[in-house]
Amino acid sequence: MNDLKSLLGPMRLPFLILTPACVLAGMATASSTGVHLNPIHVILAFVGAISAHISVNAFNEYFDFKSGLDFRTQRTPFSGGSGTLPENPSAAKHTLIIALLTFLITALIGIYFVIVRGPLILPLGVFGLILVVLYTTWFTHNPFLCLIAPGLGFGPLMVMGTHFVLTGS
């Protein structure tokens, strides 16, 4: 069970509920245009979004642990991480692997949609990938960026990105 907690903890599963809500909002706007929703594209949009969310969470857990921030932060339900890595430091390597693999999954799905839907989705995708990688190491060091980055990631990027990959426009 400890191994499962070490694997799932950095993913912050309770917070992943936001991602399906954003994808569903994008699906709703796409559906309202009257286009047929390709089930494969719906699944890929969902997997890409969940992978991006898991990746940013795992990167956050890893970098906060490595910087020592986890040891200086009073944990609450919404800050201080999952506590997985301070409790089990040997899980840090696995957390980084999870972050990198889910980032790769997101990027590969993005490449698929660039091929299928064209390069217009590229700016949203690249900005989303930048947010995932730089959220902890750069965005969180600026109070203003730290406030708007999640809003941009879960708002316009996920909702508009889902709409675009499902409609092509």
GROMACS .gro file of C-alpha atoms in nm:
model
  169
    1MET     CA    1   0.000   0.000   0.000
    2ASN     CA    2   0.288   0.235   0.073
    3ASP     CA    3   0.411   0.181  -0.284
    4LEU     CA    4   0.068   0.270  -0.422
    5LYS     CA    5   0.055   0.585  -0.207
    6SER     CA    6   0.404   0.680  -0.326
    7LEU     CA    7   0.290   0.635  -0.686
    8LEU     CA    8  -0.049   0.805  -0.663
    9GLY     CA    9   0.023   1.072  -0.400
   10PRO     CA   10   0.223   1.306  -0.625
   11MET     CA   11  -0.056   1.291  -0.884
   12ARG     CA   12  -0.288   1.461  -0.630
   13LEU     CA   13  -0.590   1.263  -0.742
   14PRO     CA   14  -0.851   1.467  -0.549
   15PHE     CA   15  -0.764   1.775  -0.755
   16LEU     CA   16  -0.787   1.600  -1.093
   17ILE     CA   17  -1.167   1.646  -1.089
   18LEU     CA   18  -1.116   1.994  -1.233
   19THR     CA   19  -0.975   1.854  -1.558
   20PRO     CA   20  -1.284   1.657  -1.668
   21ALA     CA   21  -1.496   1.964  -1.591
   22CYS     CA   22  -1.280   2.174  -1.826
   23VAL     CA   23  -1.279   1.909  -2.098
   24LEU     CA   24  -1.657   1.873  -2.066
   25ALA     CA   25  -1.696   2.250  -2.105
   26GLY     CA   26  -1.489   2.235  -2.424
   27MET     CA   27  -1.693   1.938  -2.545
   28ALA     CA   28  -2.014   2.131  -2.477
   29THR     CA   29  -1.902   2.431  -2.681
   30ALA     CA   30  -1.784   2.199  -2.959
   31SER     CA   31  -2.113   2.011  -2.956
   32SER     CA   32  -2.309   2.336  -2.971
   33THR     CA   33  -2.152   2.405  -3.312
   34GLY     CA   34  -2.328   2.100  -3.452
   35VAL     CA   35  -2.015   1.907  -3.547
   36HIS     CA   36  -1.995   1.534  -3.492
   37LEU     CA   37  -1.773   1.464  -3.191
   38ASN     CA   38  -1.521   1.198  -3.289
   39PRO     CA   39  -1.506   0.961  -2.989
   40ILE     CA   40  -1.134   0.897  -3.041
   41HIS     CA   41  -1.065   1.270  -3.035
   42VAL     CA   42  -1.278   1.309  -2.721
   43ILE     CA   43  -1.078   1.034  -2.547
   44LEU     CA   44  -0.746   1.178  -2.664
   45ALA     CA   45  -0.843   1.528  -2.548
   46PHE     CA   46  -0.938   1.388  -2.208
   47VAL     CA   47  -0.620   1.177  -2.174
   48GLY     CA   48  -0.402   1.469  -2.287
   49ALA     CA   49  -0.562   1.705  -2.036
   50ILE     CA   50  -0.543   1.456  -1.747
   51SER     CA   51  -0.181   1.379  -1.836
   52ALA     CA   52  -0.095   1.750  -1.836
   53HIS     CA   53  -0.259   1.794  -1.496
   54ILE     CA   54  -0.081   1.491  -1.349
   55SER     CA   55   0.246   1.615  -1.497
   56VAL     CA   56   0.223   1.963  -1.345
   57ASN     CA   57   0.126   1.811  -1.009
   58ALA     CA   58   0.414   1.563  -1.015
   59PHE     CA   59   0.667   1.827  -1.126
   60ASN     CA   60   0.539   2.049  -0.844
   61GLU     CA   61   0.579   1.770  -0.588
   62TYR     CA   62   0.927   1.685  -0.714
   63PHE     CA   63   1.066   2.039  -0.734
   64ASP     CA   64   0.913   2.148  -0.402
   65PHE     CA   65   1.067   1.844  -0.236
   66LYS     CA   66   1.408   1.894  -0.400
   67SER     CA   67   1.416   2.264  -0.308
   68GLY     CA   68   1.331   2.187   0.056
   69LEU     CA   69   1.007   2.386   0.038
   70ASP     CA   70   0.803   2.085   0.150
   71PHE     CA   71   0.992   2.084   0.478
   72ARG     CA   72   0.930   2.457   0.542
   73THR     CA   73   0.562   2.469   0.446
   74GLN     CA   74   0.272   2.412   0.684
   75ARG     CA   75   0.056   2.163   0.496
   76THR     CA   76  -0.312   2.239   0.442
   77PRO     CA   77  -0.559   2.065   0.210
   78PHE     CA   78  -0.466   2.319  -0.059
   79SER     CA   79  -0.095   2.388  -0.003
   80GLY     CA   80   0.218   2.206   0.093
   81GLY     CA   81   0.177   1.921  -0.154
   82SER     CA   82   0.061   1.569  -0.084
   83GLY     CA   83   0.331   1.500   0.174
   84THR     CA   84   0.431   1.187  -0.015
   85LEU     CA   85   0.794   1.276  -0.078
   86PRO     CA   86   0.881   1.404   0.271
   87GLU     CA   87   0.731   1.078   0.406
   88ASN     CA   88   0.907   0.864   0.144
   89PRO     CA   89   1.210   1.044  -0.007
   90SER     CA   90   1.301   0.741  -0.217
   91ALA     CA   91   0.986   0.806  -0.425
   92ALA     CA   92   1.133   1.129  -0.567
   93LYS     CA   93   1.283   0.954  -0.870
   94HIS     CA   94   0.952   0.782  -0.948
   95THR     CA   95   0.771   1.114  -0.911
   96LEU     CA   96   1.001   1.275  -1.167
   97ILE     CA   97   0.948   0.980  -1.402
   98ILE     CA   98   0.569   1.019  -1.366
   99ALA     CA   99   0.601   1.391  -1.443
  100LEU     CA  100   0.813   1.326  -1.751
  101LEU     CA  101   0.602   1.037  -1.884
  102THR     CA  102   0.273   1.222  -1.848
  103PHE     CA  103   0.434   1.529  -2.006
  104LEU     CA  104   0.542   1.310  -2.299
  105ILE     CA  105   0.191   1.164  -2.332
  106THR     CA  106   0.046   1.515  -2.343
  107ALA     CA  107   0.303   1.630  -2.600
  108LEU     CA  108   0.247   1.326  -2.825
  109ILE     CA  109  -0.130   1.375  -2.817
  110GLY     CA  110  -0.070   1.741  -2.901
  111ILE     CA  111   0.149   1.644  -3.197
  112TYR     CA  112  -0.127   1.411  -3.318
  113PHE     CA  113  -0.377   1.697  -3.310
  114VAL     CA  114  -0.136   1.931  -3.491
  115ILE     CA  115  -0.109   1.669  -3.766
  116VAL     CA  116  -0.485   1.605  -3.779
  117ARG     CA  117  -0.620   1.958  -3.716
  118GLY     CA  118  -0.336   2.174  -3.843
  119PRO     CA  119  -0.089   2.417  -3.689
  120LEU     CA  120  -0.347   2.661  -3.550
  121ILE     CA  121  -0.363   2.455  -3.229
  122LEU     CA  122   0.015   2.484  -3.186
  123PRO     CA  123   0.025   2.812  -2.987
  124LEU     CA  124  -0.224   2.679  -2.730
  125GLY     CA  125  -0.036   2.350  -2.703
  126VAL     CA  126   0.309   2.504  -2.671
  127PHE     CA  127   0.189   2.755  -2.411
  128GLY     CA  128   0.023   2.470  -2.219
  129LEU     CA  129   0.343   2.265  -2.220
  130ILE     CA  130   0.542   2.569  -2.105
  131LEU     CA  131   0.296   2.616  -1.817
  132VAL     CA  132   0.336   2.253  -1.713
  133VAL     CA  133   0.715   2.264  -1.708
  134LEU     CA  134   0.769   2.613  -1.569
  135TYR     CA  135   0.480   2.638  -1.323
  136THR     CA  136   0.681   2.538  -1.015
  137THR     CA  137   1.027   2.649  -1.122
  138TRP     CA  138   0.930   2.992  -1.252
  139PHE     CA  139   0.563   3.093  -1.233
  140THR     CA  140   0.527   3.027  -0.858
  141HIS     CA  141   0.812   3.270  -0.786
  142ASN     CA  142   0.600   3.559  -0.911
  143PRO     CA  143   0.280   3.618  -0.710
  144PHE     CA  144   0.089   3.758  -1.010
  145LEU     CA  145   0.191   3.479  -1.248
  146CYS     CA  146   0.123   3.222  -0.978
  147LEU     CA  147  -0.234   3.351  -0.961
  148ILE     CA  148  -0.308   3.362  -1.332
  149ALA     CA  149  -0.118   3.053  -1.455
  150PRO     CA  150  -0.368   2.795  -1.320
  151GLY     CA  151  -0.658   3.006  -1.444
  152LEU     CA  152  -0.510   3.019  -1.792
  153GLY     CA  153  -0.423   2.650  -1.789
  154PHE     CA  154  -0.760   2.526  -1.674
  155GLY     CA  155  -0.967   2.798  -1.835
  156PRO     CA  156  -0.883   2.913  -2.185
  157LEU     CA  157  -0.615   2.657  -2.264
  158MET     CA  158  -0.806   2.342  -2.168
  159VAL     CA  159  -1.153   2.459  -2.268
  160MET     CA  160  -1.050   2.628  -2.594
  161GLY     CA  161  -0.798   2.353  -2.670
  162THR     CA  162  -1.064   2.085  -2.629
  163HIS     CA  163  -1.307   2.284  -2.844
  164PHE     CA  164  -1.046   2.328  -3.117
  165VAL     CA  165  -0.929   1.967  -3.133
  166LEU     CA  166  -1.291   1.851  -3.153
  167THR     CA  167  -1.405   2.103  -3.414
  168GLY     CA  168  -1.091   2.203  -3.601
  169SER     CA  169  -1.169   2.569  -3.540
   0.00000   0.00000   0.00000
